[in-house]
Amino acid sequence: MAKDRAAKAYVDTPHGQVHVRTDGPETGVPLLMVHWTPLSGRMYAAHLPLLAARGLRAVAVDMLGYGRSDPRPADWSIEAWADNLAAVLDGLGIDRAAVIGGHTGASVAAELALRHPARVTRLVLDSCALPTPE
């Protein structure tokens, strides 16, 4: 795995502290990266400097319960993760962002776009599950 040289920080949310890795200019177009489970935002470590070099403000989040973020509450859902990511964007001062998510992160990214459509400018889903009512 690539050396993780990104700036690291914690964002306070209503459900706990969320760890983020960031690279790129504060004025760059924000790109929120949501990891596969059971991984963490570290899976994007090699991508952050490449995206920053293109002028993006790349943000790789550790969802609650993973990586260096606080544990998630026992009664948790995709919807709760999505709402918590909106709180992460608030904490970072980001009004709108492009969002990429993989696997479970893709489901969370899609839910973020559904629940907070004004916050998501573009959406990339990698290996997204197809949930059914069952």
N, CA and C of each residue as an Amber inpcrd file, in Angstrom:
protein
   402
   0.8460000  -1.1790000   0.0000000   0.0000000   0.0000000   0.0000000
   0.8890000   1.2380000   0.0000000   0.4190000   2.2930000  -0.6440000
   1.1830000   3.5330000  -0.7580000   1.3500000   4.2020000   0.6020000
   2.4370000   4.9460000   0.7290000   2.6800000   5.7250000   1.9360000
   1.5560000   6.7460000   2.0830000   1.0020000   6.8520000   3.2660000
  -0.1330000   7.7320000   3.5310000   0.3930000   9.0890000   4.0090000
   0.5780000  10.0120000   3.0830000   1.1410000  11.3300000   3.3990000
   0.0830000  12.4300000   3.4720000  -1.1630000  12.0930000   3.3510000
  -2.2320000  13.0900000   3.3630000  -2.3370000  13.7520000   4.7290000
  -2.8400000  14.9880000   4.7210000  -3.1490000  15.6650000   5.9770000
  -4.3060000  14.9130000   6.6350000  -4.2220000  14.7720000   7.9370000
  -5.2510000  14.0310000   8.6690000  -5.9000000  14.9400000   9.7080000
  -7.1980000  14.7360000   9.9030000  -7.9380000  15.5550000  10.8550000
  -9.1670000  14.7910000  11.3250000  -9.8000000  15.3240000  12.3430000
 -11.0690000  14.7840000  12.8280000 -12.1460000  15.8410000  12.6690000
 -13.3380000  15.3840000  12.3070000 -14.5000000  16.2510000  12.1830000
 -15.5220000  15.7860000  13.2070000 -15.9970000  16.7170000  14.0240000
 -17.0370000  16.3900000  15.0010000 -18.3860000  16.3160000  14.3020000
 -19.1250000  15.2330000  14.5750000 -20.4720000  15.0730000  14.0410000
 -21.3960000  14.7240000  15.2110000 -22.6950000  14.7450000  15.0130000
 -23.6120000  14.4000000  16.0980000 -23.4020000  12.9840000  16.6590000
 -22.7760000  12.0880000  15.8790000 -22.6140000  10.7000000  16.3280000
 -21.1750000  10.3330000  16.6710000 -20.2750000  11.2910000  16.6430000
 -18.8890000  11.0220000  17.0140000 -17.9180000  11.6710000  16.0510000
 -16.6360000  11.4890000  16.3610000 -15.5990000  12.0660000  15.5200000
 -15.3270000  11.1770000  14.3130000 -15.2100000  11.8330000  13.1570000
 -14.9390000  11.1390000  11.9090000 -13.5510000  11.5690000  11.4280000
 -12.7340000  10.5830000  11.1330000 -11.3780000  10.8290000  10.6610000
 -11.3930000  11.0410000   9.1510000 -10.6500000  12.0650000   8.6920000
 -10.5400000  12.3410000   7.2630000  -9.0820000  12.5440000   6.8730000
  -8.7900000  12.1910000   5.6340000  -7.5030000  12.4810000   4.9980000
  -7.8080000  13.4610000   3.8740000  -7.0120000  14.5090000   3.7500000
  -7.2770000  15.5050000   2.7210000  -5.9990000  15.8650000   1.9830000
  -6.1740000  16.2630000   0.7510000  -5.0690000  16.7660000  -0.0580000
  -5.6660000  17.6870000  -1.1040000  -4.8940000  18.6770000  -1.4990000
  -5.3460000  19.6040000  -2.5200000  -5.7060000  20.9540000  -1.9410000
  -5.8960000  21.9250000  -2.8180000  -6.1830000  23.2910000  -2.3710000
  -7.5740000  23.4220000  -1.7620000  -7.6710000  24.2380000  -0.7180000
  -8.9750000  24.4890000  -0.0740000  -9.9810000  25.0530000  -1.0740000
  -9.4840000  25.7210000  -2.1090000 -10.3670000  26.3140000  -3.1150000
 -10.6670000  25.3500000  -4.2580000 -10.0800000  24.1450000  -4.2140000
 -10.3040000  23.1720000  -5.2730000 -11.7080000  22.5960000  -5.2340000
 -12.1170000  22.0140000  -6.3360000 -13.4220000  21.3490000  -6.4020000
 -13.3970000  20.1610000  -5.4440000 -14.3200000  20.1080000  -4.4740000
 -14.3020000  19.0290000  -3.4930000 -14.7190000  17.6840000  -4.0880000
 -13.9750000  16.6440000  -3.6990000 -14.2930000  15.2630000  -4.0550000
 -14.2610000  14.4500000  -2.7750000 -15.4110000  13.9390000  -2.3570000
 -15.5310000  13.1100000  -1.1630000 -15.4410000  11.6510000  -1.5750000
 -14.5340000  10.9120000  -0.9310000 -14.2860000   9.5160000  -1.2780000
 -14.7150000   8.6340000  -0.1060000 -15.6480000   7.7060000  -0.3890000
 -16.2570000   6.8690000   0.6500000 -15.8290000   5.4180000   0.4180000
 -15.1780000   4.8420000   1.3960000 -14.4990000   3.5520000   1.2680000
 -15.4110000   2.3320000   1.2710000 -14.8340000   1.2330000   0.7880000
 -15.4370000  -0.0970000   0.9200000 -15.4040000  -0.4730000   2.4000000
 -16.2430000  -1.3810000   2.8170000 -16.1210000  -1.9390000   4.1680000
 -15.6280000  -3.3770000   4.0300000 -14.7930000  -3.7950000   4.9610000
 -14.4430000  -3.1700000   6.2270000 -13.1650000  -2.3320000   6.1750000
 -12.8700000  -1.6990000   5.0570000 -11.6530000  -0.9060000   4.9320000
 -11.8420000   0.4780000   5.5490000 -10.9910000   1.4120000   5.1700000
 -11.0780000   2.7870000   5.6430000 -10.6950000   3.7110000   4.4940000
 -10.7210000   4.9960000   4.7490000 -10.3250000   5.9680000   3.7440000
  -8.8840000   5.8120000   3.2930000  -8.1020000   5.0610000   4.0350000
  -6.7090000   4.8260000   3.6530000  -6.6160000   4.1210000   2.2990000
  -7.6740000   3.4450000   1.8940000  -7.6460000   2.7680000   0.5970000
  -7.4560000   3.7630000  -0.5490000  -7.7150000   5.0480000  -0.2880000
  -7.5580000   6.0810000  -1.3010000  -6.2460000   6.8630000  -1.1490000
  -5.3540000   6.4400000  -0.2530000  -4.1300000   7.2010000   0.0390000
  -3.3090000   7.4950000  -1.2090000  -3.1630000   6.5250000  -2.0900000
  -2.3570000   6.7350000  -3.2980000  -3.0430000   7.6730000  -4.2910000
  -4.3510000   7.7900000  -4.2160000  -5.1080000   8.6220000  -5.1520000
  -5.1320000  10.0940000  -4.7410000  -5.0440000  10.3550000  -3.4450000
  -5.1880000  11.7290000  -2.9710000  -4.2050000  12.7000000  -3.6170000
  -2.8890000  12.4080000  -3.6340000  -1.9760000  13.3770000  -4.2550000
  -2.1810000  13.5190000  -5.7620000  -2.6070000  12.4750000  -6.4210000
  -2.8660000  12.5500000  -7.8560000  -4.0550000  13.4720000  -8.1440000
  -5.0840000  13.3530000  -7.3400000  -6.2580000  14.2070000  -7.4990000
  -5.9340000  15.6450000  -7.1230000  -5.1430000  15.8230000  -6.0680000
  -4.7340000  17.1660000  -5.6480000  -3.9200000  17.8520000  -6.7420000
  -3.0790000  17.0880000  -7.4290000  -2.2710000  17.6420000  -8.5180000
  -3.1410000  18.1470000  -9.6670000  -4.3670000  17.6560000  -9.7510000
  -5.3220000  18.1050000 -10.7790000  -6.1790000  19.2660000 -10.2660000
  -5.8700000  19.7470000  -9.0560000  -6.5830000  20.8980000  -8.5090000
  -7.8040000  20.5680000  -7.6840000  -8.0490000  19.2860000  -7.4300000
  -9.2010000  18.8940000  -6.6170000  -8.8720000  18.9780000  -5.1300000
  -9.8790000  19.2060000  -4.3300000  -9.7590000  19.1000000  -2.8740000
 -10.2740000  17.7040000  -2.5200000  -9.3570000  16.7490000  -2.4740000
  -9.7230000  15.3430000  -2.2670000  -9.8460000  15.0530000  -0.7690000
 -10.9590000  14.4350000  -0.3950000 -11.2490000  14.1080000   1.0030000
 -11.6150000  12.6340000   1.0810000 -10.7970000  11.8500000   1.7860000
 -11.1060000  10.4280000   2.0130000 -11.5430000  10.2790000   3.4640000
 -12.7380000   9.8050000   3.6370000 -13.3430000   9.7180000   4.9680000
 -13.2410000   8.2890000   5.5030000 -13.0610000   8.1470000   6.8100000
 -13.2400000   6.8670000   7.5020000 -14.6540000   6.9070000   8.0760000
 -15.5670000   6.1380000   7.5190000 -16.9330000   6.1530000   8.0470000
 -16.9250000   5.7160000   9.5060000 -17.9200000   6.1910000  10.2640000
 -18.0210000   5.7740000  11.6650000 -17.9610000   4.2550000  11.7650000
 -17.1540000   3.7780000  12.7050000 -17.0000000   2.3410000  12.9060000
 -15.8070000   1.7550000  12.1730000 -15.1000000   2.5700000  11.3770000
 -13.9720000   2.0790000  10.5860000 -12.7780000   3.0140000  10.7080000
 -11.5980000   2.4600000  10.4410000 -10.3840000   3.2570000  10.4740000
 -10.1960000   3.9230000  11.8170000  -9.9020000   5.2050000  11.7730000
  -9.6300000   5.9730000  12.9910000 -10.8460000   6.7410000  13.5000000
 -12.0050000   6.5250000  12.8740000 -13.2210000   7.1970000  13.3380000
 -13.7710000   6.5120000  14.5740000 -14.6370000   7.2330000  15.2810000
 -15.2980000   6.6600000  16.4510000 -16.1810000   5.4920000  16.0320000
 -16.5020000   4.6070000  16.9910000 -17.4500000   3.5190000  16.6910000
 -18.8140000   4.1020000  16.3180000 -19.5270000   3.3680000  15.4840000
 -20.8790000   3.8140000  15.1360000 -21.8440000   3.3050000  16.2120000
 -22.9710000   4.0070000  16.3760000 -23.9880000   3.5180000  17.3150000
 -24.4700000   2.1200000  16.9210000 -24.9860000   1.3850000  17.8720000
 -25.4350000   0.0060000  17.6290000 -26.5580000  -0.0450000  16.5920000
 -27.5070000   0.8680000  16.6750000 -28.6230000   0.9080000  15.7460000
 -28.2410000   1.8450000  14.6090000 -27.6560000   1.3060000  13.5440000
 -27.0670000   2.1280000  12.4850000 -27.5640000   1.6500000  11.1320000
 -27.5000000   2.5190000  10.1280000 -28.0240000   2.1760000   8.8110000
 -27.2620000   2.9370000   7.7250000 -27.4890000   2.5660000   6.4820000
 -26.9330000   3.2840000   5.3360000 -27.4060000   4.7420000   5.3840000
 -28.6780000   4.9350000   5.7040000 -29.2210000   6.2870000   5.7980000
 -28.5010000   7.1080000   6.8630000 -28.2050000   6.4890000   8.0040000
 -27.4980000   7.1970000   9.0790000 -26.0790000   7.5610000   8.6510000
 -25.3870000   6.6480000   7.9570000 -24.0490000   6.9800000   7.4460000
 -24.1380000   8.1570000   6.4810000 -25.1490000   8.1570000   5.5910000
 -25.3060000   9.2430000   4.6230000 -25.5170000  10.5780000   5.3330000
 -26.4000000  10.6050000   6.3090000 -26.6380000  11.8340000   7.0640000
 -25.3770000  12.2660000   7.8020000 -24.6160000  11.3000000   8.3040000
 -23.3900000  11.6320000   9.0110000 -22.3500000  12.2220000   8.0460000
 -22.3200000  11.7340000   6.8020000 -21.4100000  12.3180000   5.8150000
 -21.7980000  13.7580000   5.4920000 -23.0850000  14.0680000   5.4970000
 -23.5100000  15.4630000   5.3170000 -22.9640000  16.3200000   6.4530000
 -22.9510000  15.7700000   7.6690000 -22.3740000  16.4900000   8.8100000
 -20.8630000  16.6590000   8.6620000 -20.1970000  15.6700000   8.0600000
 -18.7600000  15.7880000   7.7870000 -18.5210000  16.9260000   6.8020000
 -19.3130000  16.9870000   5.7360000 -19.1780000  18.0840000   4.7800000
 -19.3770000  19.4290000   5.4800000 -20.3780000  19.5100000   6.3560000
 -20.6050000  20.7370000   7.1230000 -19.3590000  21.1020000   7.9220000
 -18.7990000  20.1090000   8.6180000 -17.6320000  20.3470000   9.4620000
 -16.4140000  20.7980000   8.6720000 -16.3350000  20.3960000   7.4180000
 -15.2090000  20.7930000   6.5620000 -15.4910000  22.0900000   5.7970000
 -16.6950000  22.6350000   5.9780000 -17.0570000  23.8580000   5.2730000
 -17.2980000  23.6420000   3.7980000 -17.7420000  22.4390000   3.4290000
 -18.0070000  22.1070000   2.0280000 -19.5180000  22.0740000   1.8080000
 -20.0020000  22.9510000   0.9420000 -21.4340000  22.9970000   0.6470000
 -21.8620000  21.8890000  -0.3010000 -21.0360000  21.6690000  -1.3500000
 -21.3630000  20.6910000  -2.3890000 -20.0900000  19.9720000  -2.7920000
 -20.2210000  18.6960000  -3.1130000 -19.0450000  17.9100000  -3.4980000
 -19.4380000  16.8390000  -4.5030000 -18.4790000  16.4790000  -5.3340000
 -18.5950000  15.2500000  -6.1080000 -18.3110000  14.1240000  -5.1190000
 -18.9470000  12.9910000  -5.3000000 -18.7990000  11.8880000  -4.3450000
 -18.5250000  10.6010000  -5.1070000 -17.5210000   9.8700000  -4.6410000
 -17.2470000   8.5370000  -5.1690000 -17.3230000   7.5600000  -4.0060000
 -17.9740000   6.4320000  -4.2480000 -18.0840000   5.4200000  -3.2070000
 -17.9250000   4.0390000  -3.7910000 -17.3200000   3.1650000  -3.0020000
 -17.1190000   1.7880000  -3.4260000 -17.7960000   0.8090000  -2.4880000
 -18.4630000  -0.1910000  -3.0570000 -19.0990000  -1.2690000  -2.3060000
 -20.1120000  -0.6740000  -1.3310000 -19.9710000  -0.9000000  -0.0330000
 -20.8960000  -0.2920000   0.9250000 -20.8350000   1.2250000   0.8230000
 -19.6390000   1.7560000   0.5870000 -19.4880000   3.1980000   0.4030000
 -20.2790000   3.7150000  -0.7850000 -20.4690000   2.8900000  -1.8120000
 -21.2850000   3.2870000  -2.9590000 -22.7490000   3.4110000  -2.5390000
 -23.2060000   2.4870000  -1.7140000 -24.5880000   2.5750000  -1.2190000
 -24.7670000   3.8190000  -0.3610000 -23.7690000   4.1270000   0.4580000
 -23.8260000   5.3230000   1.3020000 -23.7940000   6.5740000   0.4240000
 -22.9340000   6.5910000  -0.5850000 -22.8450000   7.7440000  -1.4910000
 -24.1650000   7.9580000  -2.2280000 -24.7720000   6.8800000  -2.7030000
 -26.0640000   6.9920000  -3.3940000 -27.1300000   7.5370000  -2.4440000
 -27.1200000   7.0540000  -1.2180000 -28.0980000   7.5240000  -0.2270000
 -27.8620000   8.9950000   0.1150000 -26.5960000   9.4070000   0.1740000
 -26.2820000  10.8180000   0.4020000 -26.8970000  11.6690000  -0.7080000
 -26.7570000  11.2200000  -1.9510000 -27.3250000  11.9550000  -3.0850000
 -28.8540000  11.9910000  -3.0190000 -29.4780000  10.9170000  -2.5520000
 -30.9420000  10.8770000  -2.4400000 -31.4520000  11.7480000  -1.2980000
 -30.7780000  11.7020000  -0.1560000 -31.2300000  12.4110000   1.0340000
 -30.8160000  13.8830000   1.0490000 -29.7130000  14.1890000   0.3750000
 -29.1670000  15.5540000   0.3760000 -28.7640000  15.9390000  -1.0520000
 -29.7140000  15.9730000  -1.9820000 -29.3710000  16.1650000  -3.3940000
 -28.6430000  17.4710000  -3.6990000 -28.8870000  18.5020000  -2.9400000
 -28.2140000  19.7770000  -3.1870000 -26.7350000  19.7270000  -2.8070000
 -26.3280000  18.6920000  -2.0570000 -24.9410000  18.5870000  -1.5920000
 -24.0440000  17.8320000  -2.5730000 -24.6380000  17.0610000  -3.5020000
 -23.8670000  16.1730000  -4.3840000 -23.9230000  16.7020000  -5.8150000
 -22.7420000  17.0450000  -6.3580000 -22.6800000  17.5810000  -7.7220000
 -22.5540000  16.4820000  -8.7640000 -21.8300000  15.4310000  -8.4170000
 -21.6270000  14.2790000  -9.2920000 -21.5130000  13.0530000  -8.4030000
 -21.7890000  11.8990000  -8.9840000 -21.7790000  10.6730000  -8.2080000
 -21.1530000   9.5530000  -9.0220000 -20.1520000   8.8990000  -8.4370000
 -19.5080000   7.7380000  -9.0610000 -19.6860000   6.5690000  -8.1060000
 -20.2900000   5.4800000  -8.6010000 -20.5600000   4.3020000  -7.7740000
 -19.7460000   3.1230000  -8.3060000 -18.9200000   2.5530000  -7.4440000
 -18.0570000   1.4190000  -7.7880000 -18.5600000   0.1940000  -7.0290000
 -19.0160000  -0.8150000  -7.7580000 -19.4860000  -2.0690000  -7.1460000
 -20.6310000  -1.8370000  -6.1740000 -21.6090000  -1.0880000  -6.6190000
 -22.7640000  -0.7700000  -5.7660000 -23.7170000  -1.9510000  -5.6880000
 -24.1370000  -2.2560000  -4.4860000 -25.1430000  -3.3020000  -4.2780000
 -26.4910000  -2.8290000  -4.8130000 -27.3380000  -3.7570000  -5.1330000
 -28.6940000  -3.4250000  -5.5600000 -29.6690000  -3.8800000  -4.4860000
 -29.9350000  -2.9970000  -3.5160000 -30.8380000  -3.3820000  -2.4280000
 -32.2580000  -3.6230000  -2.9450000 -32.9300000  -4.5390000  -2.3320000
 -34.3280000  -4.8190000  -2.6600000 -35.1510000  -4.6440000  -1.3910000
 -36.4600000  -4.5120000  -1.5090000 -37.2900000  -4.3630000  -0.3020000
 -37.1270000  -5.5240000   0.6710000 -36.8010000  -6.7040000   0.1720000
 -36.6280000  -7.8510000   1.0580000 -35.3830000  -7.6840000   1.8780000
